[in-house]
Short mmCIF file of C-alpha atoms in Angstrom, two decimals:
data_model
loop_
_atom_site.label_atom_id
_atom_site.label_comp_id
_atom_site.label_asym_id
_atom_site.label_seq_id
_atom_site.Cartn_x
_atom_site.Cartn_y
_atom_site.Cartn_z
CA UNK A 27 117.30 35.79 -150.25
CA UNK A 28 120.33 33.63 -150.92
CA UNK A 29 119.05 30.27 -149.50
CA UNK A 30 122.67 29.23 -149.04
CA UNK A 31 123.92 31.97 -146.73
CA UNK A 32 120.67 31.93 -144.88
CA UNK A 33 121.26 28.12 -144.31
CA UNK A 34 124.76 28.94 -143.20
CA UNK A 35 123.35 31.43 -140.88
CA UNK A 36 121.12 29.05 -139.05
CA UNK A 37 123.77 26.36 -138.70
CA UNK A 38 126.36 29.08 -137.25
CA UNK A 39 123.36 29.91 -134.81
CA UNK A 40 122.47 26.42 -133.83
CA UNK A 41 126.00 24.98 -133.86
CA UNK A 42 127.67 27.69 -131.83
CA UNK A 43 130.50 28.38 -133.98
CA UNK A 44 131.81 28.59 -137.52
CA UNK A 45 133.86 25.28 -137.57
CA UNK A 46 131.02 23.32 -135.92
CA UNK A 47 128.63 24.73 -138.68
CA UNK A 48 131.03 23.93 -141.66
CA UNK A 49 131.45 20.22 -140.22
CA UNK A 50 127.57 20.06 -140.11
CA UNK A 51 127.02 21.53 -143.63
CA UNK A 52 130.14 19.84 -144.99
CA UNK A 53 131.86 22.88 -146.11
CA UNK A 54 135.19 24.68 -145.30
CA UNK A 55 135.30 27.09 -142.66
CA UNK A 56 136.09 30.12 -144.96
CA UNK A 57 133.02 29.03 -146.89
CA UNK A 58 130.68 29.33 -144.28
CA UNK A 59 132.17 32.89 -143.10
CA UNK A 60 131.88 34.12 -146.85
CA UNK A 61 128.29 33.28 -146.68
CA UNK A 62 127.68 34.80 -143.37
CA UNK A 63 129.43 37.89 -144.68
CA UNK A 64 127.33 38.11 -147.99
CA UNK A 65 124.16 37.78 -145.73
CA UNK A 66 125.26 40.54 -143.41
CA UNK A 67 126.08 42.68 -146.34
CA UNK A 68 122.71 42.17 -148.10
CA UNK A 69 120.79 42.98 -144.75
CA UNK A 70 123.00 45.79 -143.77
CA UNK A 71 123.54 44.33 -140.32
CA UNK A 72 125.84 42.41 -138.09
CA UNK A 73 124.62 39.02 -137.30
CA UNK A 74 127.14 37.54 -134.90
CA UNK A 75 129.69 38.68 -132.52
CA UNK A 76 132.69 37.13 -132.28
CA UNK A 77 134.01 36.98 -128.51
CA UNK A 78 137.41 35.04 -128.53
CA UNK A 79 136.39 31.72 -129.60
CA UNK A 80 132.58 32.32 -128.70
CA UNK A 81 130.14 33.14 -131.35
CA UNK A 82 127.14 34.66 -130.23
CA UNK A 83 124.00 36.10 -132.15
CA UNK A 84 123.51 39.86 -132.15
CA UNK A 85 120.00 41.31 -131.56
CA UNK A 86 119.43 41.23 -135.06
CA UNK A 87 120.58 37.74 -135.42
CA UNK A 88 118.36 36.54 -132.62
CA UNK A 89 115.41 38.58 -134.57
CA UNK A 90 116.33 36.95 -137.83
CA UNK A 91 116.85 33.36 -136.42
CA UNK A 92 113.04 31.89 -136.06
CA UNK A 93 112.21 33.68 -139.44
CA UNK A 94 115.12 32.22 -141.08
CA UNK A 95 114.13 28.59 -139.74
CA UNK A 96 110.68 29.26 -141.24
CA UNK A 97 111.74 30.63 -144.66
CA UNK A 98 113.88 27.52 -145.16
CA UNK A 99 111.23 25.38 -143.96
CA UNK A 100 108.96 26.54 -146.55
CA UNK A 101 111.73 26.79 -149.08
CA UNK A 102 112.29 22.83 -148.40
CA UNK A 103 108.51 22.31 -148.47
CA UNK A 104 108.41 23.67 -151.79
CA UNK A 105 111.20 21.44 -153.20
CA UNK A 106 109.79 18.53 -151.68
CA UNK A 107 106.34 19.35 -153.33
CA UNK A 108 107.85 19.75 -156.72
CA UNK A 109 110.10 16.47 -156.20
CA UNK A 110 107.23 14.52 -155.19
CA UNK A 111 104.79 15.65 -157.94
CA UNK A 112 103.66 12.38 -159.80
CA UNK A 113 105.78 10.12 -157.73
CA UNK A 114 105.06 7.95 -154.78
CA UNK A 115 105.27 9.97 -151.36
CA UNK A 116 109.01 10.15 -150.11
CA UNK A 117 111.34 12.75 -148.56
CA UNK A 118 111.66 13.46 -144.84
CA UNK A 119 108.82 13.76 -142.14
CA UNK A 120 109.99 15.51 -138.83
CA UNK A 121 107.49 15.14 -136.05
CA UNK A 122 107.65 15.79 -132.18
CA UNK A 123 106.11 13.78 -129.88
CA UNK A 124 106.03 12.93 -126.31
CA UNK A 125 107.76 9.65 -124.74
CA UNK A 126 104.39 8.35 -123.37
CA UNK A 127 102.35 9.04 -126.82
CA UNK A 128 105.33 7.36 -128.59
CA UNK A 129 105.13 4.38 -126.13
CA UNK A 130 101.39 3.80 -126.23
CA UNK A 131 99.69 5.73 -129.04
CA UNK A 132 102.06 5.70 -131.91
CA UNK A 133 103.31 2.25 -132.48
CA UNK A 134 100.89 0.92 -134.51
CA UNK A 135 100.52 3.99 -136.53
CA UNK A 136 104.34 4.07 -137.48
CA UNK A 137 104.01 0.54 -138.48
CA UNK A 138 101.11 1.34 -140.98
CA UNK A 139 102.55 4.64 -142.37
CA UNK A 140 106.04 3.14 -142.83
CA UNK A 141 104.33 -0.01 -144.61
CA UNK A 142 102.63 2.25 -146.82
CA UNK A 143 105.22 4.88 -147.32
CA UNK A 144 108.66 2.88 -147.25
CA UNK A 145 110.53 6.01 -148.99
CA UNK A 146 109.81 8.27 -146.36
CA UNK A 147 112.52 8.78 -143.92
CA UNK A 148 111.10 9.41 -140.34
CA UNK A 149 112.65 11.97 -138.19
CA UNK A 150 110.91 11.70 -134.65
CA UNK A 151 111.92 13.93 -131.74
CA UNK A 152 111.01 12.94 -128.16
CA UNK A 153 110.19 16.05 -126.19
CA UNK A 154 107.82 17.68 -123.57
CA UNK A 155 104.24 18.80 -124.81
CA UNK A 156 105.31 22.56 -124.35
CA UNK A 157 108.78 21.92 -126.41
CA UNK A 158 106.69 20.33 -129.04
CA UNK A 159 104.17 23.08 -129.64
CA UNK A 160 107.36 25.51 -129.80
CA UNK A 161 109.13 23.43 -132.49
CA UNK A 162 106.12 23.36 -134.90
CA UNK A 163 105.73 27.10 -134.19
CA UNK A 164 109.67 27.48 -134.92
CA UNK A 165 109.50 25.54 -137.94
CA UNK A 166 111.93 22.69 -136.80
CA UNK A 167 109.16 20.06 -137.13
CA UNK A 168 106.24 19.79 -139.67
CA UNK A 169 103.77 18.55 -136.84
CA UNK A 170 103.46 17.48 -133.50
CA UNK A 171 101.58 14.44 -131.82
CA UNK A 172 101.41 15.34 -128.13
CA UNK A 173 99.13 16.54 -125.10
CA UNK A 174 96.98 19.59 -126.38
CA UNK A 175 96.84 22.57 -124.44
CA UNK A 176 95.75 26.44 -125.16
CA UNK A 177 96.96 27.29 -128.66
CA UNK A 178 96.49 30.37 -130.68
CA UNK A 179 97.04 31.00 -134.36
CA UNK A 180 98.96 30.32 -136.16
CA UNK A 181 99.14 27.01 -134.42
CA UNK A 182 96.32 24.57 -135.09
CA UNK A 183 95.65 21.91 -132.88
CA UNK A 184 92.97 18.97 -133.64
CA UNK A 185 92.04 16.07 -131.06
CA UNK A 186 92.47 12.62 -132.06
CA UNK A 187 92.17 10.84 -128.75
CA UNK A 188 90.72 11.74 -125.18
CA UNK A 189 92.92 10.52 -122.61
CA UNK A 190 91.20 10.06 -119.14
CA UNK A 191 93.41 10.39 -116.03
CA UNK A 192 92.99 8.18 -112.91
CA UNK A 193 94.15 8.54 -109.43
CA UNK A 194 96.68 5.89 -108.56
CA UNK A 195 98.56 4.54 -105.65
CA UNK A 196 100.54 1.58 -104.68
CA UNK A 197 98.22 -1.53 -103.47
CA UNK A 198 99.74 -1.10 -100.05
CA UNK A 199 99.43 2.74 -99.89
CA UNK A 200 97.29 3.89 -96.78
CA UNK A 201 94.59 5.44 -99.41
CA UNK A 202 94.31 2.09 -101.26
CA UNK A 203 92.25 0.63 -97.94
CA UNK A 204 90.05 3.50 -97.74
CA UNK A 205 86.43 2.47 -98.88
CA UNK A 206 85.97 6.34 -100.45
CA UNK A 207 88.58 8.91 -101.22
CA UNK A 208 88.10 12.36 -101.60
CA UNK A 209 90.35 15.13 -103.00
CA UNK A 210 91.18 16.30 -99.53
CA UNK A 211 92.43 12.90 -98.70
CA UNK A 212 94.53 12.92 -101.66
CA UNK A 213 95.78 16.22 -100.67
CA UNK A 214 96.81 15.23 -97.45
CA UNK A 215 99.62 12.56 -98.79
CA UNK A 216 102.59 13.45 -101.27
CA UNK A 217 101.99 13.38 -104.67
CA UNK A 218 104.36 13.26 -107.79
CA UNK A 219 103.44 15.02 -110.97
CA UNK A 220 104.88 16.32 -114.07
CA UNK A 221 106.23 19.59 -114.07
CA UNK A 222 104.21 22.74 -113.13
CA UNK A 223 104.59 23.95 -116.57
CA UNK A 224 103.06 21.15 -118.36
CA UNK A 225 99.45 20.93 -119.48
CA UNK A 226 99.11 17.72 -117.47
CA UNK A 227 100.26 19.28 -114.30
CA UNK A 228 97.91 22.20 -114.78
CA UNK A 229 94.89 19.99 -115.20
CA UNK A 230 95.35 18.37 -111.81
CA UNK A 231 96.58 21.37 -109.86
CA UNK A 232 93.69 23.49 -111.06
CA UNK A 233 91.28 20.67 -110.11
CA UNK A 234 92.43 20.82 -106.56
CA UNK A 235 92.72 24.61 -106.58
CA UNK A 236 89.22 25.00 -107.37
CA UNK A 237 88.31 23.10 -104.03
CA UNK A 238 90.77 25.21 -102.06
CA UNK A 239 93.34 22.53 -101.70
CA UNK A 240 96.91 22.71 -102.37
CA UNK A 241 99.05 19.68 -103.42
CA UNK A 242 101.70 18.16 -101.43
CA UNK A 243 104.49 17.63 -104.04
CA UNK A 244 107.34 15.16 -103.12
CA UNK A 245 108.71 15.80 -106.57
CA UNK A 246 108.17 16.40 -110.15
CA UNK A 247 109.69 14.60 -113.30
CA UNK A 248 107.88 14.81 -117.01
CA UNK A 249 108.39 10.87 -117.74
CA UNK A 250 104.80 9.32 -116.63
CA UNK A 251 106.64 5.91 -117.00
CA UNK A 252 108.87 7.13 -113.97
CA UNK A 253 105.89 8.63 -112.41
CA UNK A 254 104.33 5.62 -112.31
CA UNK A 255 107.38 3.45 -110.75
CA UNK A 256 107.58 6.04 -107.98
CA UNK A 257 103.64 5.35 -107.39
CA UNK A 258 104.14 1.48 -107.85
CA UNK A 259 106.41 1.38 -104.64
CA UNK A 260 104.34 3.56 -102.52
CA UNK A 261 106.46 6.88 -102.75
CA UNK A 262 103.51 8.93 -103.67
CA UNK A 263 100.09 8.90 -105.45
CA UNK A 264 99.60 10.58 -109.05
CA UNK A 265 97.17 11.19 -111.44
CA UNK A 266 97.92 8.94 -114.75
CA UNK A 267 96.34 8.08 -117.89
CA UNK A 268 94.02 5.20 -117.45
CA UNK A 269 95.72 3.18 -120.19
CA UNK A 270 98.85 2.91 -117.66
CA UNK A 271 96.67 1.19 -114.95
CA UNK A 272 97.62 -2.53 -114.31
CA UNK A 273 98.74 -4.77 -111.29
CA UNK A 274 101.40 -2.48 -110.02
CA UNK A 275 99.04 0.24 -108.86
CA UNK A 276 95.57 0.65 -107.68
CA UNK A 277 93.15 3.08 -109.10
CA UNK A 278 91.27 5.14 -106.84
CA UNK A 279 87.79 6.12 -107.81
CA UNK A 280 87.13 9.86 -106.52
CA UNK A 281 83.48 10.55 -106.67
CA UNK A 282 82.55 13.59 -108.51
CA UNK A 283 85.90 13.98 -110.13
CA UNK A 284 86.73 13.13 -113.63
CA UNK A 285 90.31 14.12 -115.24
CA UNK A 286 90.81 14.13 -118.92
CA UNK A 287 93.84 15.49 -121.17
CA UNK A 288 93.14 15.74 -125.10
CA UNK A 289 95.62 14.22 -127.19
CA UNK A 290 96.12 15.09 -130.82
CA UNK A 291 98.34 16.85 -133.39
CA UNK A 292 99.65 20.45 -133.95
CA UNK A 293 100.62 22.30 -137.26
CA UNK A 294 101.71 25.42 -138.35
CA UNK A 295 98.51 27.13 -139.97
CA UNK A 296 101.13 29.12 -142.37
CA UNK A 297 103.03 26.25 -143.48
CA UNK A 298 102.12 23.97 -146.35
CA UNK A 299 102.39 20.21 -145.17
CA UNK A 300 104.70 17.93 -147.34
CA UNK A 301 102.57 14.96 -148.79
CA UNK A 302 104.16 12.86 -146.36
CA UNK A 303 102.78 14.99 -143.28
CA UNK A 304 99.35 15.03 -145.23
CA UNK A 305 99.24 11.20 -145.22
CA UNK A 306 100.37 10.87 -141.30
CA UNK A 307 97.56 13.20 -140.41
CA UNK A 308 95.19 11.25 -142.46
CA UNK A 309 96.15 8.16 -140.48
CA UNK A 310 96.01 10.10 -137.27
CA UNK A 311 92.11 11.43 -138.22
CA UNK A 312 91.44 7.96 -139.14
CA UNK A 313 92.51 6.52 -135.79
CA UNK A 314 90.20 9.09 -133.96
CA UNK A 315 87.18 7.27 -132.17
CA UNK A 316 85.13 10.38 -133.84
CA UNK A 317 86.21 9.37 -137.49
#
């Protein structure tokens, strides 16, 4: 396989055109076009349709794209492994994480990692948990540190932290004045939660559904800090990580109900982690209460 042509193919697909890909790769447009032509000739298929000024992957191109990303990632992993032999850990570490974990769980770990491995360039992408899973699966990042949900091979998930969730309201919310609060009481008031497709939303919604209750959603947003702000001004209740509780909100104990998320890291079982990624995983494992 011609790695240069494969790299050009991924660049055209991701950048949406030959000119943008050429700029991204610091090549001329004819050079990119030649590499795509060589790849198409070697595979015996057309990879892009040129519709006016638009460049779209064909069915064959769409089929090749995730595999091409994975092959390039493996090639880069091999190059890094060989370059790192006998040297201090260096290279680039690409990881995906959520804004909440990036704010509340990672700062101390990143500080220790950077101090211990100053030659490593960090590429941190802040995305939703479900997107983080997808980026690991497609080979775009080496690992994700995120909320853990159901995972199947080739993905491998490991728990680092248990993350208890608490029902929270504004101190002047009607529920804050009740001596006892039930799920039925909560269901009678508007809620604000992450989007329905998220792992956190499912945890909360399934808890209510098991009691035959439905949620009265005022709105959804995936930024937990935004949700907390909306709770603190009395717009709705929510279920938020206990680590976020402070004077701006009031925690509502709900007898018989305990909610929690699992936070941890996800890797691709078929991918050889770089030494930098292995070192970061080691810090994550050491940070786990079970370590």
